[in-house]
mmCIF file of C-alpha atoms in Angstrom:
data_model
loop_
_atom_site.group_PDB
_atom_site.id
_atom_site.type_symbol
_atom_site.label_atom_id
_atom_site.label_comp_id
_atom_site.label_asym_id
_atom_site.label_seq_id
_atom_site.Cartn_x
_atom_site.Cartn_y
_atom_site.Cartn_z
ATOM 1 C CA UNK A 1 22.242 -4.587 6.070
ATOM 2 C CA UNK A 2 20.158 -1.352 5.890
ATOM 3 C CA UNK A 3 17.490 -1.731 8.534
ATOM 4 C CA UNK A 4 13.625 -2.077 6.572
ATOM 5 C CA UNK A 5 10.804 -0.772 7.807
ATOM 6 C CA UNK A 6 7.176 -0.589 6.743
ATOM 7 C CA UNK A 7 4.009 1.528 7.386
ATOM 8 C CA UNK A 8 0.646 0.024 6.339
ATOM 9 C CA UNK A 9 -1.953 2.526 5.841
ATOM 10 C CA UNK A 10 -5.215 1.095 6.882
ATOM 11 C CA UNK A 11 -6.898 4.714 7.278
ATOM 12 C CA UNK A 12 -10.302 3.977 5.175
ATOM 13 C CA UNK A 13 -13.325 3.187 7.163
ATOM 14 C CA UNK A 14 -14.676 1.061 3.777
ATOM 15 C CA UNK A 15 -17.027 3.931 2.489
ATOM 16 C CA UNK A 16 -16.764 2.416 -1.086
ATOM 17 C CA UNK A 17 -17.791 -0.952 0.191
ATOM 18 C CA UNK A 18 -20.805 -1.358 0.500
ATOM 19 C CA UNK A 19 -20.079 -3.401 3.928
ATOM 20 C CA UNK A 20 -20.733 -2.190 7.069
ATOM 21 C CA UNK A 21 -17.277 -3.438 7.570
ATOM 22 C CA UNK A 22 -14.006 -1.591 6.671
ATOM 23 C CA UNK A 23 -12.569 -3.508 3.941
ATOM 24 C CA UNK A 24 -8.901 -4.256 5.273
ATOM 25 C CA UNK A 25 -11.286 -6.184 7.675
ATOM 26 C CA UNK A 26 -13.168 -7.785 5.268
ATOM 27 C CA UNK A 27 -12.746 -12.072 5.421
ATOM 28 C CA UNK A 28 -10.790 -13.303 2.985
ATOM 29 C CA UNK A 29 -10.572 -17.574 3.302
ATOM 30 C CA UNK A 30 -10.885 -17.340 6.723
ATOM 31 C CA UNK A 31 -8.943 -14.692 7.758
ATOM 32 C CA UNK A 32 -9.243 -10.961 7.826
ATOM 33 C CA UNK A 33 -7.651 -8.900 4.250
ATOM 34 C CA UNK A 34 -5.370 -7.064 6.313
ATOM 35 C CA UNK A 35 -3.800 -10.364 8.146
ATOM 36 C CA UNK A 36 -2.619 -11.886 4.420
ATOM 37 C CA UNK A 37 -0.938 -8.798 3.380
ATOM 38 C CA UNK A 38 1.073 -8.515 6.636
ATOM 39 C CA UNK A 39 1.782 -12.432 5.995
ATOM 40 C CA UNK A 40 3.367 -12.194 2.246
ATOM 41 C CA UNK A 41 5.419 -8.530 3.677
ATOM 42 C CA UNK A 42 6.732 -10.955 6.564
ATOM 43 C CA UNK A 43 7.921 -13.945 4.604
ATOM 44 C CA UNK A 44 9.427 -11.522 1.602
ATOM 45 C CA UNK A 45 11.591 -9.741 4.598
ATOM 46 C CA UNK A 46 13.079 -10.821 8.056
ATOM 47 C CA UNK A 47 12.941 -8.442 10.795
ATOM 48 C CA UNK A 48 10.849 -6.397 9.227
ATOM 49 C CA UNK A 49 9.480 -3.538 11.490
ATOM 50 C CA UNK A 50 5.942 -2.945 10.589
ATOM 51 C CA UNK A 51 3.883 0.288 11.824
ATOM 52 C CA UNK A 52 0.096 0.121 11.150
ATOM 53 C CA UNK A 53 -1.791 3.240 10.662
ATOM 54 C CA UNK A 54 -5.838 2.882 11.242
ATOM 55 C CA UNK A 55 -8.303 5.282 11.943
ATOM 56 C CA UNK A 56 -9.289 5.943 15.243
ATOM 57 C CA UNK A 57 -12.793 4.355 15.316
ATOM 58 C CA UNK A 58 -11.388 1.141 14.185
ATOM 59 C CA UNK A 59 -9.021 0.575 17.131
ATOM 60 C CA UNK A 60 -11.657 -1.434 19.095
ATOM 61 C CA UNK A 61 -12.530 -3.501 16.045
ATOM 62 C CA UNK A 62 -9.149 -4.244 15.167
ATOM 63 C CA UNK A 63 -8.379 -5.110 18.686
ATOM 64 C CA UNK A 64 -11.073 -8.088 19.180
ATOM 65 C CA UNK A 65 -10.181 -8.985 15.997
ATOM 66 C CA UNK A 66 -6.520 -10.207 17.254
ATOM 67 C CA UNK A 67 -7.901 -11.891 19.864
ATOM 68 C CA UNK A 68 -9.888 -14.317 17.208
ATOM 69 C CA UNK A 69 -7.636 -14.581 14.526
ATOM 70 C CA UNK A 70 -4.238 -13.939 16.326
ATOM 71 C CA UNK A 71 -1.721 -11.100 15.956
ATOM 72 C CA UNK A 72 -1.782 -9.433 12.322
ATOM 73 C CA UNK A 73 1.860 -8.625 11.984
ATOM 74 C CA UNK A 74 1.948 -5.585 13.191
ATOM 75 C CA UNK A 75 4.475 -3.987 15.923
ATOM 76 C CA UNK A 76 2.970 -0.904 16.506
ATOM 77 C CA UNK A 77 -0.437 0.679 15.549
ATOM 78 C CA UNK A 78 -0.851 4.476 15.679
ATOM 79 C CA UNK A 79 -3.975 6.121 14.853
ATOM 80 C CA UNK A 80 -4.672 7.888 11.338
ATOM 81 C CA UNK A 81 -5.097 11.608 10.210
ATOM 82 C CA UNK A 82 -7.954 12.951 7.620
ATOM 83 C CA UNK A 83 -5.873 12.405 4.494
ATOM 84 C CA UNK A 84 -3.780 9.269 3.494
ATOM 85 C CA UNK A 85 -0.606 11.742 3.909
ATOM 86 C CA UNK A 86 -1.449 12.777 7.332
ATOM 87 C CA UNK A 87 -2.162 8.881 7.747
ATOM 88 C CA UNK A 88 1.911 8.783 6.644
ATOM 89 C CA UNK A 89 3.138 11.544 7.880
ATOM 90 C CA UNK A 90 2.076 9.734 11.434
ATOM 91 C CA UNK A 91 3.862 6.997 10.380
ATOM 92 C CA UNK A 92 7.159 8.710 9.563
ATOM 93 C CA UNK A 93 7.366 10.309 13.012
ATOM 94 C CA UNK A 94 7.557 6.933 14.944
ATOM 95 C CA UNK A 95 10.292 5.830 12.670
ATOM 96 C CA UNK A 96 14.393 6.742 13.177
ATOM 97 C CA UNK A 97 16.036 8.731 10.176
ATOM 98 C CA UNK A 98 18.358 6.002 8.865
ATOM 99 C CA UNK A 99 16.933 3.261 6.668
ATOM 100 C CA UNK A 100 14.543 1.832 4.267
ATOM 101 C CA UNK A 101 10.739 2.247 4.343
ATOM 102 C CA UNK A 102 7.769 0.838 2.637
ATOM 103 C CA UNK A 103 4.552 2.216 2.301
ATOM 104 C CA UNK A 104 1.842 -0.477 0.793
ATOM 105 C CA UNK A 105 -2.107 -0.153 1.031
ATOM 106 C CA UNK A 106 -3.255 -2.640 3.813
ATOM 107 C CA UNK A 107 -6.073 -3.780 1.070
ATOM 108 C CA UNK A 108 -3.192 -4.787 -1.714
ATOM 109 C CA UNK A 109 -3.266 -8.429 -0.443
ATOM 110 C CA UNK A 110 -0.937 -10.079 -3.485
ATOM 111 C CA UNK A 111 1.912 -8.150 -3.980
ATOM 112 C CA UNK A 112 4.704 -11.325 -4.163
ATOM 113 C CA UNK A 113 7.470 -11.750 -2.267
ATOM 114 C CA UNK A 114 9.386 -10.401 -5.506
ATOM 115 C CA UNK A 115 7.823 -7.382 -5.795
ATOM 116 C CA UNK A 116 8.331 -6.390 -2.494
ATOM 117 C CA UNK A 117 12.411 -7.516 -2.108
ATOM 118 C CA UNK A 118 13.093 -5.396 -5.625
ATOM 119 C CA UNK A 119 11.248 -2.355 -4.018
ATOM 120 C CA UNK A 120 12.842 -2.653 -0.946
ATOM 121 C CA UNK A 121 16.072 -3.321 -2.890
ATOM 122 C CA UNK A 122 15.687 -0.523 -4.919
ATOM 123 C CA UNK A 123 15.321 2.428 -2.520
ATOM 124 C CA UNK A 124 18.368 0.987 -0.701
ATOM 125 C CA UNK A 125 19.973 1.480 -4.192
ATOM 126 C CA UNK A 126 18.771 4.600 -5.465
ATOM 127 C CA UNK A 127 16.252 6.084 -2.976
ATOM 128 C CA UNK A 128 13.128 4.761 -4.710
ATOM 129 C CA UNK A 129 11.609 2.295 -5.832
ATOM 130 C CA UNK A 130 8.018 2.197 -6.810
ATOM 131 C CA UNK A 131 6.566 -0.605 -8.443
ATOM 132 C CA UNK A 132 3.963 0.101 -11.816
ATOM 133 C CA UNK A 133 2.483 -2.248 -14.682
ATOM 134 C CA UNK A 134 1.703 -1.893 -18.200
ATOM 135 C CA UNK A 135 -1.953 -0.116 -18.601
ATOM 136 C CA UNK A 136 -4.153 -2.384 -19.920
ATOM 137 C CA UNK A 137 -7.252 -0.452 -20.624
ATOM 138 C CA UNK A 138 -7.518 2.227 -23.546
ATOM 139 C CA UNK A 139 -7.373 5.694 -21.437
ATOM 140 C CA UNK A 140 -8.804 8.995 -22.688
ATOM 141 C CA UNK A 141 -8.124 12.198 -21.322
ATOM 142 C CA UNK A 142 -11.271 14.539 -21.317
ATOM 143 C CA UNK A 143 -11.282 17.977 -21.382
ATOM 144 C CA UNK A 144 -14.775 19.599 -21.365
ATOM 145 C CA UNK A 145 -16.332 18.121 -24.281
ATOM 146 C CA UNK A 146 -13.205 17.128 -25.637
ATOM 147 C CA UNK A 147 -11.045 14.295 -25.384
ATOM 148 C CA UNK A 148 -8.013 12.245 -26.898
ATOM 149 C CA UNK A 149 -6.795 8.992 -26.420
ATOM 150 C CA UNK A 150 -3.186 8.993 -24.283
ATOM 151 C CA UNK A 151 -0.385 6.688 -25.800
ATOM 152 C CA UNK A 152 -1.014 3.261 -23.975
ATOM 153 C CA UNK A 153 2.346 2.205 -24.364
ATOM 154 C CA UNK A 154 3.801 5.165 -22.656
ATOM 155 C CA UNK A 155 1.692 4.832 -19.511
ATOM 156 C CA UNK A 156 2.139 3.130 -16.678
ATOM 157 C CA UNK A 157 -0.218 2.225 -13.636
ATOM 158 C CA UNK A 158 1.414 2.501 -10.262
ATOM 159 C CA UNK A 159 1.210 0.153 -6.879
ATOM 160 C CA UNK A 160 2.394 -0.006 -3.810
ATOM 161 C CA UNK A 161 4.708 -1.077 -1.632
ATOM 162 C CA UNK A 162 6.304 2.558 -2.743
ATOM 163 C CA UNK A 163 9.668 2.380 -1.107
ATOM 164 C CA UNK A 164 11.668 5.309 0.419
ATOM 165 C CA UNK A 165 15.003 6.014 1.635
ATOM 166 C CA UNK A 166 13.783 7.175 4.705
ATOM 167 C CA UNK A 167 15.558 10.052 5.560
ATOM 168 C CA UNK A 168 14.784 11.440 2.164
ATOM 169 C CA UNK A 169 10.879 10.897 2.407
ATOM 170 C CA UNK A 170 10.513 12.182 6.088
ATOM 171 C CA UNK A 171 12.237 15.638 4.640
ATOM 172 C CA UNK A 172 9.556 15.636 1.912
ATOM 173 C CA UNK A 173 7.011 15.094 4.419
ATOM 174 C CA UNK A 174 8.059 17.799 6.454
ATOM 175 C CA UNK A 175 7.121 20.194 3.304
ATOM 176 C CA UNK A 176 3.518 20.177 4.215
ATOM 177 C CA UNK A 177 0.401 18.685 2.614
ATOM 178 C CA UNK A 178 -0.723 19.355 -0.822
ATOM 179 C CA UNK A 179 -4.208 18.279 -2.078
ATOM 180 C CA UNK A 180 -2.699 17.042 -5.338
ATOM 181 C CA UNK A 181 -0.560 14.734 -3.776
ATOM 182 C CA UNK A 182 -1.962 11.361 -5.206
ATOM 183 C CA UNK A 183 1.016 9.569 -3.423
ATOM 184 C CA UNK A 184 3.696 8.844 -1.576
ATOM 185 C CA UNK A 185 5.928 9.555 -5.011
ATOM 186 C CA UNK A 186 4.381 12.444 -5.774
ATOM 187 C CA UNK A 187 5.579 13.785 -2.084
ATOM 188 C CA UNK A 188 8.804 12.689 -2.564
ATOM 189 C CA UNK A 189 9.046 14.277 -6.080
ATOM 190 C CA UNK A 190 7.487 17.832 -5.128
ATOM 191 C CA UNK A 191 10.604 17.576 -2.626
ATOM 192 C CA UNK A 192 13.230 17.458 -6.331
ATOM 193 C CA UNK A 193 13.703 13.907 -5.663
ATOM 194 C CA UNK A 194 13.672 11.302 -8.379
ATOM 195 C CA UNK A 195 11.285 8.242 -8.468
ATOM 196 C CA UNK A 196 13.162 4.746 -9.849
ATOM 197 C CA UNK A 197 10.464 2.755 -10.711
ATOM 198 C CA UNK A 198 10.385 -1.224 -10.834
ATOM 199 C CA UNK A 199 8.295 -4.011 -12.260
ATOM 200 C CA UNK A 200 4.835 -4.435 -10.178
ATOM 201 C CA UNK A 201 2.719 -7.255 -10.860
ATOM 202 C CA UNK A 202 -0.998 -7.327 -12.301
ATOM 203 C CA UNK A 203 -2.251 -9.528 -9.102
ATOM 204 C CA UNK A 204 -1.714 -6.860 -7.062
ATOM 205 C CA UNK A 205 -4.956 -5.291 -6.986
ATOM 206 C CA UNK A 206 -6.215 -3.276 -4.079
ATOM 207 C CA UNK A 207 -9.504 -4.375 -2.709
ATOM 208 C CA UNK A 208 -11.624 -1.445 -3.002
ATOM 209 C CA UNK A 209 -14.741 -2.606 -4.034
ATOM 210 C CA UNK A 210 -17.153 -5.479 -3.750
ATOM 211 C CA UNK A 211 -16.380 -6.883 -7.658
ATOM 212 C CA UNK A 212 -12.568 -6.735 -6.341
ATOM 213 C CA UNK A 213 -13.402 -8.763 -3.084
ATOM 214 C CA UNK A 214 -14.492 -11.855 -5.899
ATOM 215 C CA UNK A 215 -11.173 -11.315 -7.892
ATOM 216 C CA UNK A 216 -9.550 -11.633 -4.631
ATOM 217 C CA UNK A 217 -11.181 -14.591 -3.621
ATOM 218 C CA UNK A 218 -10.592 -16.423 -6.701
ATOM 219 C CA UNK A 219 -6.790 -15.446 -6.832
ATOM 220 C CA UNK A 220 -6.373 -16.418 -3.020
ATOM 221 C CA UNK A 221 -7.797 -19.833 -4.122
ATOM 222 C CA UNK A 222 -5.793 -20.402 -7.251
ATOM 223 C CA UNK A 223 -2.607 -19.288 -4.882
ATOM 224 C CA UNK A 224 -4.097 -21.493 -2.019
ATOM 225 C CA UNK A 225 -4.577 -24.994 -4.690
ATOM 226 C CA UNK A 226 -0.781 -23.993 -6.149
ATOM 227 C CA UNK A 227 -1.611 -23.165 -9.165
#
C-alpha cells in the first residue's frame, strides 16, 4: 500500500485563549488536546508516520509533558516557522517524495476514524482529498457599507486532515509563500492542481477558543459514555 504520512501543525502559542497555556496543551478529560487527536489519527491508520510541528518555545513544555502523560504519538517533532505554511513547509522537508500526507490542526480533536481513512483514501486516488461540511450559519459578504447574503447551499466550510499526494504538495510548496494562502489547498491549487473534496463531519471543530474548549468537553464525554 502507498506509505501515509502525517504532519500535525501545533505552531500557535494559544494567543486567542485566554490561557496562559497553548491550547493543543490545554486538558481535555485528563489528558492534554493534542494527545486525543494523535490517538483517533493512530487507530484510523496503522503505521502511520506522524511529524509534529511546534513552535520553538514550546519544546520544553511539550517535553515534561510526555514524561506525565506518556508519549503523544508523535515520531518526530521539528520546530515551527512564523506562518502556518512555513510551519508545513518544515514538515514537507523531513518527509521522502513518494506517498500520502495529511495535514490536520493539532487542536481538531474529533475528526473520526472515517473522515480521516476517506481523506487519506482520496489523495491516494486523485491527489486530494480535503474534507468540508454544509455551512450552517447565514453568511454575508460585506463590502464597505454594502453587503449581500452568499447562497448557503453553495458553500461549503472546510477541515482538516487536508490530504496530499505528496510529491505533488512538496512541488507547490517549493513555489514560495503567499499571504493569501488560507491553506494547505489553496497552496496546492495556486500550483494548477485540483482539490477533490470529501465529506467532513460537524464534530470536528478546532479548539480555538475558550467557548470551544466546553463544546469539546461535552462531546469528549458523550463519546467517552458511548453515546
Amino acid at each position: 500500500g502507498v506509505k501515509q504520512y502525517l504532519i500535525i501543525v501545533a505552531g500557535g502559542t494559544g494567543t486567542r485563549m485566554a490561557q496562559p497555556v497553548a491550547k493543543q496543551f490545554l486538558m481535555l478529560e485528563g489528558l492534554p488536546l493534542m494527545w486525543w487527536t494523535l490517538r483517533r489519527f493512530h487507530e484510523a491508520l496503522e503505521g502511520l508516520h506522524v511529524i509534529l510541528v511546534l513552535h520553538e518555545s514550546l519544546m520544553e513544555t511539550f517535553d515534561e509533558l510526555e514524561k506525565r502523560f506518556g508519549p503523544a504519538g508523535a515520531d518526530t517533532v521539528i520546530s515551527g516557522g512564523e506562518e502556518r505554511w512555513h510551519s508545513v513547509a518544515n514538515g514537507l522537508v523531513n518527509l521522502p517524495d513518494e506517498g500520502v500526507v495529511g495535514i490536520h490542526d493539532a487542536v481538531r480533536p474529533f475528526a473520526t476514524v472515517g473522515t480521516i481513512r476517506r481523506c487519506f483514501e482520496g489523495a491516494a486516488e486523485f491527489g486530494s482529498a480535503v474534507p468540508v461540511v454544509p455551512v450552517k450559519d447565514s453568511i454575508r459578504e460585506v463590502n464597505g457599507e454594502a453587503s449581500h447574503a452568499l447562497v448557503r447551499d453553495r458553500l461549503r466550510a472546510v477541515q482538516t486532515p487536508q490530504c496530499f499526494d505528496l510529491k505533488s504538495i512538496k512541488v507547490a510548496y517549493a513555489s514560495g509563500y503567499r499571504s493569501e494562502f488560507t491553506d494547505d489547498a489553496s497552496v496546492f491549487e495556486f500550483a494548477g492542481r485540483s482539490i477533490h473534496i470529501v465529506p467532513g463531519d460537524l464534530e470536528n471543530i478546532k479548539v480555538t477558543t475558550p467557548e470551544d474548549l466546553f463544546i469539546a468537553q461535552a462531546f469528549m464525554q458523550a463519546q467517552q459514555s458511548g453515546q
